[in-house]
Coordinates of N, CA and C in Angstrom, one line a residue:
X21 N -12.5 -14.5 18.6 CA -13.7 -14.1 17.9 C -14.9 -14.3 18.8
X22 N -15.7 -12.8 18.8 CA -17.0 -13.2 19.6 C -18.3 -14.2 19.2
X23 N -18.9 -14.8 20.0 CA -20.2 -15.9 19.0 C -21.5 -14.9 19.6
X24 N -21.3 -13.7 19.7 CA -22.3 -12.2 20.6 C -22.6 -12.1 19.0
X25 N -24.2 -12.1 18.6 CA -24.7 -11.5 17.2 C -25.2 -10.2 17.6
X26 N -25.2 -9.0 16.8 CA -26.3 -8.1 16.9 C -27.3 -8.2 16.3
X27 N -28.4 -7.3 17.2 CA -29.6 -8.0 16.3 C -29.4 -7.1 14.6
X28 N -30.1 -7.7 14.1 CA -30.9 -7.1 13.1 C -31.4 -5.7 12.8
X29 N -31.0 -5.3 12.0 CA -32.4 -3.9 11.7 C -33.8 -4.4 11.3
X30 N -34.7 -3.8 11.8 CA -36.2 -3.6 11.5 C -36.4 -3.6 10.3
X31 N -37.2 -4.0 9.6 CA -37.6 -3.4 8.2 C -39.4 -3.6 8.0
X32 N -39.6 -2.5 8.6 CA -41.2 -2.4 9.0 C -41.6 -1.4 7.6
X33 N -42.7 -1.6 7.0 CA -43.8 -0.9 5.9 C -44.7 -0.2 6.8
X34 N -45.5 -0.2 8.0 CA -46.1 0.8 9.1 C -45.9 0.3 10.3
X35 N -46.4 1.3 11.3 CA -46.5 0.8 12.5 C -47.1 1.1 12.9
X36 N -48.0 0.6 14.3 CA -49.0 0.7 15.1 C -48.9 0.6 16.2
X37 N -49.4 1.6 16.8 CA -49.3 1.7 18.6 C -48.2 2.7 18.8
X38 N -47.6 3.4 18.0 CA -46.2 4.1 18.3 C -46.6 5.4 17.1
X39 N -46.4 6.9 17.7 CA -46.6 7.8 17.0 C -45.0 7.7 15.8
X40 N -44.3 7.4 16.4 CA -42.5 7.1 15.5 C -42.2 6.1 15.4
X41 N -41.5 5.5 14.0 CA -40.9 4.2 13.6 C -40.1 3.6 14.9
X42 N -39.7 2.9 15.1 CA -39.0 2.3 15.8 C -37.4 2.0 15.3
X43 N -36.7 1.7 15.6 CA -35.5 1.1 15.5 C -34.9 0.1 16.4
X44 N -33.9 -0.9 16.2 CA -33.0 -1.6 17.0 C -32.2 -0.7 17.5
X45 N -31.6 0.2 16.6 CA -30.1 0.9 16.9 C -30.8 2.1 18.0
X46 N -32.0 2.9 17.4 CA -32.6 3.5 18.7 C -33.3 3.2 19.9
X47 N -33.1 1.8 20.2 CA -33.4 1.9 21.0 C -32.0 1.2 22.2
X48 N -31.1 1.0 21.3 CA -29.7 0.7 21.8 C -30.0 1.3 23.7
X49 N -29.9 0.5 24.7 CA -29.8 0.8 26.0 C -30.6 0.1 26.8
X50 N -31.6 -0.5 25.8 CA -33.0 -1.0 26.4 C -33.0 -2.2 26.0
X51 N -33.5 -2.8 27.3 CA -33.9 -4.8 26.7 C -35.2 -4.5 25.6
X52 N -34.8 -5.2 24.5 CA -36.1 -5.5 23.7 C -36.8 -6.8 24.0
X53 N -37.8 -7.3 23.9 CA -38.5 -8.5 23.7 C -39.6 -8.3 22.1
X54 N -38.7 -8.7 20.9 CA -39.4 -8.8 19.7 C -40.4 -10.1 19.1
X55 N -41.5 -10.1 19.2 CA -42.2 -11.1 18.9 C -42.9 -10.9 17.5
X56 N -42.4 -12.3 17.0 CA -43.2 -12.1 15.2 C -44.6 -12.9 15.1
X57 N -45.6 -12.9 14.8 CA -47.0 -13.3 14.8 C -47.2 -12.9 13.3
X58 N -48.6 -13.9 13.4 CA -49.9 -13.5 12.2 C -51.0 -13.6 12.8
X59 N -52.3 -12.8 12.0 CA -53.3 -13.2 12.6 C -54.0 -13.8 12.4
X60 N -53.7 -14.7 11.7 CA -54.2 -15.8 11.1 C -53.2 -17.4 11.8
X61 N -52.3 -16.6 12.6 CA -51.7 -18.2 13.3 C -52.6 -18.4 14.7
X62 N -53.3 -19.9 14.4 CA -53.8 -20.2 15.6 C -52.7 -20.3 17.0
X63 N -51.6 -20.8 16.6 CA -50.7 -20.5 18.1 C -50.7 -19.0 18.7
X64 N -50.2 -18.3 17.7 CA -49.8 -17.1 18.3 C -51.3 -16.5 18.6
X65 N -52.5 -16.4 18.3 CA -53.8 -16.0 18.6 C -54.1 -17.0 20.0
X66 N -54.1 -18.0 20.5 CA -54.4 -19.0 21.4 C -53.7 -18.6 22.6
X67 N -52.1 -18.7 22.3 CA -50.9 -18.9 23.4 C -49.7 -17.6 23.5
X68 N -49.4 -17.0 21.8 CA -48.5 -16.0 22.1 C -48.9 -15.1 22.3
X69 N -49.5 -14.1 21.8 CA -50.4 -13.2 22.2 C -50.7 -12.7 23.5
X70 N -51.5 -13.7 24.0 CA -51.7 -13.6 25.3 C -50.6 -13.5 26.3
X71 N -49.5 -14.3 26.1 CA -48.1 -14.5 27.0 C -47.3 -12.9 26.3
X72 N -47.5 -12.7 25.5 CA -46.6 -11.1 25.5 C -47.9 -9.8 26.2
X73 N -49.7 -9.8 26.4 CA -49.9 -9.4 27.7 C -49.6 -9.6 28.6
X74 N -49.0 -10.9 29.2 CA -48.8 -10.7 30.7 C -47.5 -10.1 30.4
X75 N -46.7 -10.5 29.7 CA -45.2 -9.9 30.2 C -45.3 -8.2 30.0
X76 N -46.3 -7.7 29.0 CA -46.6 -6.4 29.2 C -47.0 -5.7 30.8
X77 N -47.8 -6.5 31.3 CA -48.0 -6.2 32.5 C -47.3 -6.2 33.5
X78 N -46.5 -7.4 33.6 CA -45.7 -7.7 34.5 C -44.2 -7.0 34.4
X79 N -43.9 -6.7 33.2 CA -42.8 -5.7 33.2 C -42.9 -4.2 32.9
X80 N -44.5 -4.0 33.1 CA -44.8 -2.6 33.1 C -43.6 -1.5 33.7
X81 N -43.5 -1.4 34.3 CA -42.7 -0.3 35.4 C -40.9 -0.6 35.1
X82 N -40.4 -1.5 34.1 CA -39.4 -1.5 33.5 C -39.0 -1.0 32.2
X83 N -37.8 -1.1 32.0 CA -37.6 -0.4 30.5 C -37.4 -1.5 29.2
X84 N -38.1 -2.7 30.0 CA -38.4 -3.2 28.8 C -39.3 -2.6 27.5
X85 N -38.5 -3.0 26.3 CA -39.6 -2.2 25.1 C -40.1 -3.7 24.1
X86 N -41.8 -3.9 24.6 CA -42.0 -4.8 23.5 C -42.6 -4.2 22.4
X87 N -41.8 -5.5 21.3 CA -42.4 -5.0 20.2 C -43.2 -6.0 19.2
X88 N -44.0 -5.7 18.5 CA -44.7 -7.1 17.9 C -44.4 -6.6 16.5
X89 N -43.9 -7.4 15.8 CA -44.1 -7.5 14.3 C -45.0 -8.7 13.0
X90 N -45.9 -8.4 12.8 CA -46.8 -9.1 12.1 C -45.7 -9.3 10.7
X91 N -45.2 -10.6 10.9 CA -44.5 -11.0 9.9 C -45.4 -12.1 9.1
X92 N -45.8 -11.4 8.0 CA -47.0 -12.3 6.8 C -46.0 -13.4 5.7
X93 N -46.3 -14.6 5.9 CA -45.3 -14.8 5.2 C -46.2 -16.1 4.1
X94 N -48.0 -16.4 4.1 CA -48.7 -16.8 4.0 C -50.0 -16.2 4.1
X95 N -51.0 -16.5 3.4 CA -52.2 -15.7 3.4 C -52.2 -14.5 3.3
X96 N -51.3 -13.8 2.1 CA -51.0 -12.8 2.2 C -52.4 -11.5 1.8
X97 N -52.9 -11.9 0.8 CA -54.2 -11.2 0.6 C -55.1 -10.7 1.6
X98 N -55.2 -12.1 2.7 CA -55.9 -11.9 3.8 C -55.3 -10.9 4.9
X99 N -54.4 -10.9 5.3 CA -53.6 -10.0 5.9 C -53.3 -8.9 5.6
X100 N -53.8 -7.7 5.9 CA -53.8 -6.2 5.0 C -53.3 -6.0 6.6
X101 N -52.7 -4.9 6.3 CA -52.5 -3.6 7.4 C -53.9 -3.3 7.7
X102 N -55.1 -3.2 6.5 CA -56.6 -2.9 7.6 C -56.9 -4.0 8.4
X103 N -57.0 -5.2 8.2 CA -57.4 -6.1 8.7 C -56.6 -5.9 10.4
X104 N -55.4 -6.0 9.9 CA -54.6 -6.0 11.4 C -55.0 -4.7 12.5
X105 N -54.9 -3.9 11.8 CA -55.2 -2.4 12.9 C -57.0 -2.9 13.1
X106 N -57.7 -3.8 12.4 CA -59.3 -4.0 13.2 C -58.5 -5.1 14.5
X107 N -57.5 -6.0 14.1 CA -57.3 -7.3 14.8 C -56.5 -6.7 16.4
X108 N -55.3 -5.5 16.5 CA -55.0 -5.1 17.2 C -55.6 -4.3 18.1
X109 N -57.2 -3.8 17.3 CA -57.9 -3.0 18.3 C -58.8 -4.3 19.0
X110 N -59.6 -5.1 18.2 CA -60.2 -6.1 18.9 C -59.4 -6.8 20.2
X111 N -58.4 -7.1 19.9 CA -57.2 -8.2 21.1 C -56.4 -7.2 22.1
X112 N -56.9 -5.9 22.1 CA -56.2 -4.6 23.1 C -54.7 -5.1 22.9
X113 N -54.2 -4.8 21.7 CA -52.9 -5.4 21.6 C -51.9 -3.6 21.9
X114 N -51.5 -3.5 23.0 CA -50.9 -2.2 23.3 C -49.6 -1.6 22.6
X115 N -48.4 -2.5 23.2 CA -47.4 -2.5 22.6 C -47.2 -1.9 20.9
X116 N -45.9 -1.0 20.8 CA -45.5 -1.2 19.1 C -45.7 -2.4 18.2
X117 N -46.6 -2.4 17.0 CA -46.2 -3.2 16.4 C -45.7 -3.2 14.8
X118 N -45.2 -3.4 14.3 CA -44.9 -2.9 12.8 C -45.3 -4.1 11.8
X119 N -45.0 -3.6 10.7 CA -45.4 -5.1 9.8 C -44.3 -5.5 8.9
X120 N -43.8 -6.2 9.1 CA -42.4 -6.6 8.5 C -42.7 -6.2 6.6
X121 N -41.4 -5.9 6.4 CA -41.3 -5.3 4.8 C -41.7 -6.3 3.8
X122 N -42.5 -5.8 3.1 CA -42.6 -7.6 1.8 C -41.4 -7.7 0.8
X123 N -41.0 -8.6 0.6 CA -39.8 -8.7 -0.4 C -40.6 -9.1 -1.8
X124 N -40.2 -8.3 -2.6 CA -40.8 -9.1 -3.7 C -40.4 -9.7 -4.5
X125 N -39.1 -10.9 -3.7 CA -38.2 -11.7 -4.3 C -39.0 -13.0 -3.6
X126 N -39.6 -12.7 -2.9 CA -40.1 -14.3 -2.0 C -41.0 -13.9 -1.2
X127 N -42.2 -15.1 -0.4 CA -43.3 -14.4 0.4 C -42.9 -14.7 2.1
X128 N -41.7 -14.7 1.9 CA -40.5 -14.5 3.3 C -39.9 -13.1 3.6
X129 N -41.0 -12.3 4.2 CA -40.7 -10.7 4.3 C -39.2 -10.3 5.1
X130 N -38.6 -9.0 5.0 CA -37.6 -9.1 5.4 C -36.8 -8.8 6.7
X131 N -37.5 -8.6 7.6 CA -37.1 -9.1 9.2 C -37.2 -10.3 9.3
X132 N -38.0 -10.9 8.7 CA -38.2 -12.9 8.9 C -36.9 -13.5 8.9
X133 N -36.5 -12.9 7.4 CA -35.2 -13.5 6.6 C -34.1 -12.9 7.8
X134 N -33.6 -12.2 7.6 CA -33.0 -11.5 8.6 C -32.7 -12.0 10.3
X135 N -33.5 -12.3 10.2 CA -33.6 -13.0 12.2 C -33.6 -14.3 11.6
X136 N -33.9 -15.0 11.0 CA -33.9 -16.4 10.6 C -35.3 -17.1 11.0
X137 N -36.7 -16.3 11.2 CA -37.6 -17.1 12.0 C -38.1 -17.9 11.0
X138 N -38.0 -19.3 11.9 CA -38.8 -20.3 11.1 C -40.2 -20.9 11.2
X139 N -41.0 -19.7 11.8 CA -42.2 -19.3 11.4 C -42.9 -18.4 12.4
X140 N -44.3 -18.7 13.0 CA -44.8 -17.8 14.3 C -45.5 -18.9 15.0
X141 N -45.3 -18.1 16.2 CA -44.7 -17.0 16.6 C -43.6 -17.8 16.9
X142 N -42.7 -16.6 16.8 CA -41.2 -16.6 17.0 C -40.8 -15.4 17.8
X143 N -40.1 -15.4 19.0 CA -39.3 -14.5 19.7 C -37.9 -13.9 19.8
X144 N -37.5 -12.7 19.8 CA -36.1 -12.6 20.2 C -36.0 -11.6 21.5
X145 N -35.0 -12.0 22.4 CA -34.4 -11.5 23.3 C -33.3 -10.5 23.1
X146 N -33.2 -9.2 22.7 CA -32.4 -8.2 22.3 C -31.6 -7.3 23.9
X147 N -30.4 -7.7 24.0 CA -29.5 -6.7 25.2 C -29.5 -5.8 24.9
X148 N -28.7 -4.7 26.3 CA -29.0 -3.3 26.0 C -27.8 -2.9 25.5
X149 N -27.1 -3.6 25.0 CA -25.6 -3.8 23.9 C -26.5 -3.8 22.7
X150 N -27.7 -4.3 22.2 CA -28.2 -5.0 20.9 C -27.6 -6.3 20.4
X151 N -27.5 -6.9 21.3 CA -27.0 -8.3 21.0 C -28.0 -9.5 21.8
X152 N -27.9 -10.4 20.3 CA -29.4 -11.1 20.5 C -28.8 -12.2 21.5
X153 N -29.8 -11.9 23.0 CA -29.6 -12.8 23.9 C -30.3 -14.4 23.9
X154 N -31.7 -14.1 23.2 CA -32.3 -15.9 23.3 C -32.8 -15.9 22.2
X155 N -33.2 -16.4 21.2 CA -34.3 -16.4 19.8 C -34.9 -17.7 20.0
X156 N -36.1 -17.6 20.1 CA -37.0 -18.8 20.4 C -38.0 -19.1 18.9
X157 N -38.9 -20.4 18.6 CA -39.2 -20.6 17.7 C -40.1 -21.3 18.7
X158 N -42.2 -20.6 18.7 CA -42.5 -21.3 19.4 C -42.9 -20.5 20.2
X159 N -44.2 -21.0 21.7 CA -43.8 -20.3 22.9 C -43.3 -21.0 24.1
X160 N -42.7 -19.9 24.8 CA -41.5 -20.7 25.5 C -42.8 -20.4 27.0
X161 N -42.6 -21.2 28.3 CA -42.9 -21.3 29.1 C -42.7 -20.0 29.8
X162 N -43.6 -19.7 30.6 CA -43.6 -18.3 31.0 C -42.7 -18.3 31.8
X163 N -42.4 -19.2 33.1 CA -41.6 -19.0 33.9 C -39.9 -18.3 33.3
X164 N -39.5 -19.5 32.3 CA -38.6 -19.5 31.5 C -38.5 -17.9 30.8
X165 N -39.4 -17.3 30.5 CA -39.4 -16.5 29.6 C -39.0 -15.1 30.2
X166 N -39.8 -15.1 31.7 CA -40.0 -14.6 32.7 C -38.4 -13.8 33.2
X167 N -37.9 -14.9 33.5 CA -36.2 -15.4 34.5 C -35.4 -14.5 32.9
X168 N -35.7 -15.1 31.9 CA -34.8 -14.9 31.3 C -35.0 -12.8 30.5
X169 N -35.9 -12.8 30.9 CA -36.3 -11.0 30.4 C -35.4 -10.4 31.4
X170 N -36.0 -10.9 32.9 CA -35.4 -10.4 34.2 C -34.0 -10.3 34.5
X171 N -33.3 -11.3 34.1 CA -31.5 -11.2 33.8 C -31.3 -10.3 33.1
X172 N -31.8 -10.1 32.2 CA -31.6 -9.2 30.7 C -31.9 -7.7 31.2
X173 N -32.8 -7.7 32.0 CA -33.4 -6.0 32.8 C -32.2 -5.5 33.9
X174 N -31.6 -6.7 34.4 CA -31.2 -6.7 35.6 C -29.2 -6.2 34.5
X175 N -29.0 -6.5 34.2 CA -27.6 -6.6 33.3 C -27.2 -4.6 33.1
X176 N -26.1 -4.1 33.4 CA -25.8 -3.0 33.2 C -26.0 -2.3 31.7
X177 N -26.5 -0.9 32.2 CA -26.3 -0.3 30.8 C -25.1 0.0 30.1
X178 N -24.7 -0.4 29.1 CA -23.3 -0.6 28.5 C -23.2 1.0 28.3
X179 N -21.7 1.0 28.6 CA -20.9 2.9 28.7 C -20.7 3.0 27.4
X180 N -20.9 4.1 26.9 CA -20.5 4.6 25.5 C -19.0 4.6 25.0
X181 N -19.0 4.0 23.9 CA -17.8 3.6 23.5 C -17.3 5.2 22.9
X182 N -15.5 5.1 23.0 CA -15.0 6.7 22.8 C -15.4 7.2 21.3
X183 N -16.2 6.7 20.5 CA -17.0 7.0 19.3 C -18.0 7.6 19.7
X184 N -18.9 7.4 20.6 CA -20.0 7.8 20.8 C -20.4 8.9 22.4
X185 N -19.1 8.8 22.9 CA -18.4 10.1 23.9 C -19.5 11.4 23.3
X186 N -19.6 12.1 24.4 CA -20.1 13.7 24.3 C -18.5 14.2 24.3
X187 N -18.9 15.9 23.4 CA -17.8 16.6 24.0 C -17.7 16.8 25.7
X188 N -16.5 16.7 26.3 CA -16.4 16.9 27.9 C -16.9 15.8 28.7
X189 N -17.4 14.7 27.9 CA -17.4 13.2 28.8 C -16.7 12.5 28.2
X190 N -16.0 11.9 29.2 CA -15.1 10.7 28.7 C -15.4 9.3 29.9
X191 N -15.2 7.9 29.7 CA -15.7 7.1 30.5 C -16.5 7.3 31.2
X192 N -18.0 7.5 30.6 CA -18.8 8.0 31.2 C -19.5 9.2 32.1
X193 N -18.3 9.8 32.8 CA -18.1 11.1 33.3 C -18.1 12.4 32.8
X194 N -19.0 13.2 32.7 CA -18.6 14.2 32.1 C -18.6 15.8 33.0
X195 N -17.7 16.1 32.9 CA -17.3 17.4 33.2 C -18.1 18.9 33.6
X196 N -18.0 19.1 34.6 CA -19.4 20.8 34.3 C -18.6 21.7 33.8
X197 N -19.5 22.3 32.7 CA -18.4 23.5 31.8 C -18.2 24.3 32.9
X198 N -16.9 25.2 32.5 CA -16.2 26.3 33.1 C -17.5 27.0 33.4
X199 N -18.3 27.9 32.7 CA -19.2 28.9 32.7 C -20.3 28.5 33.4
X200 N -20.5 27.2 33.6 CA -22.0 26.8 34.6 C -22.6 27.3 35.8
X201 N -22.8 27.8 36.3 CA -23.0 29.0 37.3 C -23.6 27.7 38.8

């Protein structure tokens, strides 16, 4: 039995910075780096925020895909989707960000529950399998954060399983039709 989780599905109410929703499953091929915040947490405003700019920059020219989700899980009145799209333009916050789903069984929205974070900011490290490589609680040391994206960039694109085959490709190879000129 594997101890390999996949991530989660999203469960975003809007998004910001991305003309299309996002998904886990779409983006299946690509390292994610998912960071959950408020803006109202003094850590994640001080220290996380700023540490997912640099890694914006510094993995610019990769296919890393960051993504920020404003998971409200407190001060909920205060936190509107307007408030955030003034706080995302103020802080040049670039990247996708969405806003985790409200449950209206608890004020533990439903990507929180789901990934397990036990509060913000909180990170996950997503492979290009979709299998959660690091989940941090906290921010983690850049260097550390750094090394550990970079394995994850560096790691092969996983070959499409015979479910997910084109017609006329098989193990990855696929075929030039007869009629291709």
């Amino acid at each position: 039995m594997s101890d390999l989780t996949l991530a989660p599905e999203l469960s975003v109410s809007e998004w910001f910075n991305t003309s299309q929703p996002l998904s886990i499953a779409g983006l299946r091929g690509k390292v994610i780096f998912l960071h959950s915040f408020q803006l109202l947490c003094p850590g994640c405003v001080a220290e996380s925020l700023p540490q997912v700019r640099r890694i914006e920059r510094i993995f610019a020219n990769t296919d890393l895909q960051v993504i920020g989700l404003h998971t409200v899980f407190e001060h909920h009145e205060a936190m509107t989707p307007t408030v955030l799209k003034a706080f995302i333009h103020e802080y040049r916050l670039t990247s996708p960000i969405g806003v985790d789903q409200a449950d209206q069984r608890s004020d533990i929205p439903m990507t929180m529950r789901r990934y397990g974070f036990r509060g913000t900011p909180s990170s996950v490290l997503i492979g290009r399998d979709g299998v959660i490589l690091h989940h941090a609680f906290g921010v983690e040391d850049d260097i550390a954060l750094g090394a550990r994206i970079g394995m994850a960039l560096a790691a092969p694109i996983p070959m499409a399983t015979s479910a997910e085959e084109i017609e006329g490709c098989a193990a990855g190879v696929c075929a030039v039709p007869a009629d291709a000129a």
